[in-house]
PDB file of C-alpha atoms in Angstrom:
ATOM      1  CA  UNK A   1      15.552  41.288   0.293  1.00  0.00           C
ATOM      2  CA  UNK A   2      13.472  40.632   3.604  1.00  0.00           C
ATOM      3  CA  UNK A   3       9.944  40.571   4.880  1.00  0.00           C
ATOM      4  CA  UNK A   4      10.119  44.852   5.361  1.00  0.00           C
ATOM      5  CA  UNK A   5      11.318  45.377   1.578  1.00  0.00           C
ATOM      6  CA  UNK A   6       8.124  43.341   0.250  1.00  0.00           C
ATOM      7  CA  UNK A   7       5.758  44.434   2.189  1.00  0.00           C
ATOM      8  CA  UNK A   8       3.485  42.672   4.634  1.00  0.00           C
ATOM      9  CA  UNK A   9       2.930  39.117   4.536  1.00  0.00           C
ATOM     10  CA  UNK A  10      -0.476  37.459   3.629  1.00  0.00           C
ATOM     11  CA  UNK A  11      -2.551  36.834   6.880  1.00  0.00           C
ATOM     12  CA  UNK A  12      -1.673  32.964   7.428  1.00  0.00           C
ATOM     13  CA  UNK A  13      -3.734  30.356   9.461  1.00  0.00           C
ATOM     14  CA  UNK A  14      -2.006  27.415  11.453  1.00  0.00           C
ATOM     15  CA  UNK A  15      -4.331  24.191  11.814  1.00  0.00           C
ATOM     16  CA  UNK A  16      -3.352  21.325  13.955  1.00  0.00           C
ATOM     17  CA  UNK A  17      -3.805  17.721  12.729  1.00  0.00           C
ATOM     18  CA  UNK A  18      -2.978  14.597  14.505  1.00  0.00           C
ATOM     19  CA  UNK A  19      -1.924  10.892  13.548  1.00  0.00           C
ATOM     20  CA  UNK A  20      -2.224   7.874  15.348  1.00  0.00           C
ATOM     21  CA  UNK A  21       1.441   8.062  16.166  1.00  0.00           C
ATOM     22  CA  UNK A  22       0.629  11.092  18.312  1.00  0.00           C
ATOM     23  CA  UNK A  23       2.230  13.330  16.063  1.00  0.00           C
ATOM     24  CA  UNK A  24       1.052  17.104  15.519  1.00  0.00           C
ATOM     25  CA  UNK A  25       1.635  19.319  12.469  1.00  0.00           C
ATOM     26  CA  UNK A  26       0.936  22.612  11.931  1.00  0.00           C
ATOM     27  CA  UNK A  27       1.028  23.955   8.082  1.00  0.00           C
ATOM     28  CA  UNK A  28       0.407  27.248   7.449  1.00  0.00           C
ATOM     29  CA  UNK A  29      -2.290  28.222   5.054  1.00  0.00           C
ATOM     30  CA  UNK A  30      -3.750  31.223   3.629  1.00  0.00           C
ATOM     31  CA  UNK A  31      -6.074  32.997   5.799  1.00  0.00           C
ATOM     32  CA  UNK A  32      -8.993  32.624   3.051  1.00  0.00           C
ATOM     33  CA  UNK A  33      -8.877  29.061   2.023  1.00  0.00           C
ATOM     34  CA  UNK A  34     -10.612  26.401   3.813  1.00  0.00           C
ATOM     35  CA  UNK A  35      -8.096  24.023   5.228  1.00  0.00           C
ATOM     36  CA  UNK A  36      -7.868  20.503   4.020  1.00  0.00           C
ATOM     37  CA  UNK A  37      -9.905  17.719   6.128  1.00  0.00           C
ATOM     38  CA  UNK A  38      -7.082  15.550   6.277  1.00  0.00           C
ATOM     39  CA  UNK A  39      -3.104  15.850   5.784  1.00  0.00           C
ATOM     40  CA  UNK A  40       0.197  13.181   5.610  1.00  0.00           C
ATOM     41  CA  UNK A  41       2.342  13.340   8.521  1.00  0.00           C
ATOM     42  CA  UNK A  42       5.847  14.525   7.342  1.00  0.00           C
ATOM     43  CA  UNK A  43       7.348  12.662  10.400  1.00  0.00           C
ATOM     44  CA  UNK A  44       5.903   9.403   9.675  1.00  0.00           C
ATOM     45  CA  UNK A  45       3.718   9.412   6.364  1.00  0.00           C
ATOM     46  CA  UNK A  46       0.408   8.479   7.990  1.00  0.00           C
ATOM     47  CA  UNK A  47      -2.710  10.551   7.494  1.00  0.00           C
ATOM     48  CA  UNK A  48      -3.711  12.942   9.879  1.00  0.00           C
ATOM     49  CA  UNK A  49      -6.839  14.631  10.546  1.00  0.00           C
ATOM     50  CA  UNK A  50      -8.009  17.578  12.855  1.00  0.00           C
ATOM     51  CA  UNK A  51      -9.382  15.686  16.112  1.00  0.00           C
ATOM     52  CA  UNK A  52      -6.900  14.861  18.167  1.00  0.00           C
ATOM     53  CA  UNK A  53      -8.733  12.416  20.350  1.00  0.00           C
ATOM     54  CA  UNK A  54      -9.774  10.148  16.907  1.00  0.00           C
ATOM     55  CA  UNK A  55      -7.009  10.485  14.497  1.00  0.00           C
ATOM     56  CA  UNK A  56      -7.415   8.135  11.462  1.00  0.00           C
ATOM     57  CA  UNK A  57      -6.038   4.513  11.666  1.00  0.00           C
ATOM     58  CA  UNK A  58      -3.173   3.462   9.732  1.00  0.00           C
ATOM     59  CA  UNK A  59      -3.690   2.304   6.108  1.00  0.00           C
ATOM     60  CA  UNK A  60      -4.111  -1.001   5.783  1.00  0.00           C
ATOM     61  CA  UNK A  61      -1.382  -2.671   3.504  1.00  0.00           C
ATOM     62  CA  UNK A  62      -1.548  -6.190   2.054  1.00  0.00           C
ATOM     63  CA  UNK A  63       1.307  -8.489   2.511  1.00  0.00           C
ATOM     64  CA  UNK A  64       3.557  -9.725  -0.639  1.00  0.00           C
ATOM     65  CA  UNK A  65       2.379 -13.013  -2.020  1.00  0.00           C
ATOM     66  CA  UNK A  66       4.575 -15.132  -3.962  1.00  0.00           C
ATOM     67  CA  UNK A  67       3.223 -17.122  -7.045  1.00  0.00           C
ATOM     68  CA  UNK A  68       2.409 -20.273  -5.400  1.00  0.00           C
ATOM     69  CA  UNK A  69       0.237 -18.275  -2.933  1.00  0.00           C
ATOM     70  CA  UNK A  70      -1.719 -17.038  -5.836  1.00  0.00           C
ATOM     71  CA  UNK A  71      -1.943 -20.301  -7.276  1.00  0.00           C
ATOM     72  CA  UNK A  72      -3.196 -21.983  -3.637  1.00  0.00           C
ATOM     73  CA  UNK A  73      -6.317 -19.304  -3.986  1.00  0.00           C
ATOM     74  CA  UNK A  74      -6.958 -20.642  -7.589  1.00  0.00           C
ATOM     75  CA  UNK A  75      -6.953 -24.153  -7.300  1.00  0.00           C
ATOM     76  CA  UNK A  76      -7.874 -26.843  -4.712  1.00  0.00           C
ATOM     77  CA  UNK A  77      -5.233 -29.518  -3.377  1.00  0.00           C
ATOM     78  CA  UNK A  78      -7.227 -32.252  -5.356  1.00  0.00           C
ATOM     79  CA  UNK A  79      -6.994 -29.903  -8.692  1.00  0.00           C
ATOM     80  CA  UNK A  80      -3.296 -29.549  -8.098  1.00  0.00           C
ATOM     81  CA  UNK A  81      -2.689 -33.380  -7.951  1.00  0.00           C
ATOM     82  CA  UNK A  82      -4.994 -34.040 -10.839  1.00  0.00           C
ATOM     83  CA  UNK A  83      -2.779 -31.676 -13.301  1.00  0.00           C
ATOM     84  CA  UNK A  84       0.566 -32.832 -11.502  1.00  0.00           C
ATOM     85  CA  UNK A  85      -0.413 -36.192 -12.583  1.00  0.00           C
ATOM     86  CA  UNK A  86      -1.519 -35.125 -15.881  1.00  0.00           C
ATOM     87  CA  UNK A  87       2.022 -33.285 -16.376  1.00  0.00           C
ATOM     88  CA  UNK A  88       4.009 -36.700 -15.123  1.00  0.00           C
ATOM     89  CA  UNK A  89       1.865 -38.828 -17.473  1.00  0.00           C
ATOM     90  CA  UNK A  90       2.365 -36.299 -20.128  1.00  0.00           C
ATOM     91  CA  UNK A  91       6.282 -36.475 -19.455  1.00  0.00           C
ATOM     92  CA  UNK A  92       6.447 -40.371 -19.434  1.00  0.00           C
ATOM     93  CA  UNK A  93       4.662 -40.462 -22.537  1.00  0.00           C
ATOM     94  CA  UNK A  94       7.200 -38.178 -24.474  1.00  0.00           C
ATOM     95  CA  UNK A  95      10.254 -40.342 -22.379  1.00  0.00           C
ATOM     96  CA  UNK A  96       8.802 -43.841 -23.858  1.00  0.00           C
ATOM     97  CA  UNK A  97       8.571 -42.737 -27.292  1.00  0.00           C
ATOM     98  CA  UNK A  98      12.215 -41.287 -27.050  1.00  0.00           C
ATOM     99  CA  UNK A  99      11.879 -37.739 -27.504  1.00  0.00           C
ATOM    100  CA  UNK A 100      14.547 -35.283 -26.186  1.00  0.00           C
ATOM    101  CA  UNK A 101      13.217 -33.442 -23.150  1.00  0.00           C
ATOM    102  CA  UNK A 102      15.143 -30.458 -22.076  1.00  0.00           C
TER     103      UNK A 102
END
């Protein structure tokens, strides 16, 4: 069933969006709606806007942090040494009492 059998298509509005990788995207909208200010680029996934000379910057992503990196954020070297010394002392005390340590 072609367009001729269905009647005239609704009027369309094509809007150009530009991402920071210089991609242009032209999605179609109904002519009677307000086009959104931003759109996701289908080629690279970055945000795009209507200003070709000033596209939005890529979103800042935080790198993966290890458990140790989070611990180092919370503890100073002095605190870490004190905690380690306390744990070693407890281990030595348990061994001196003859407790089995797994």
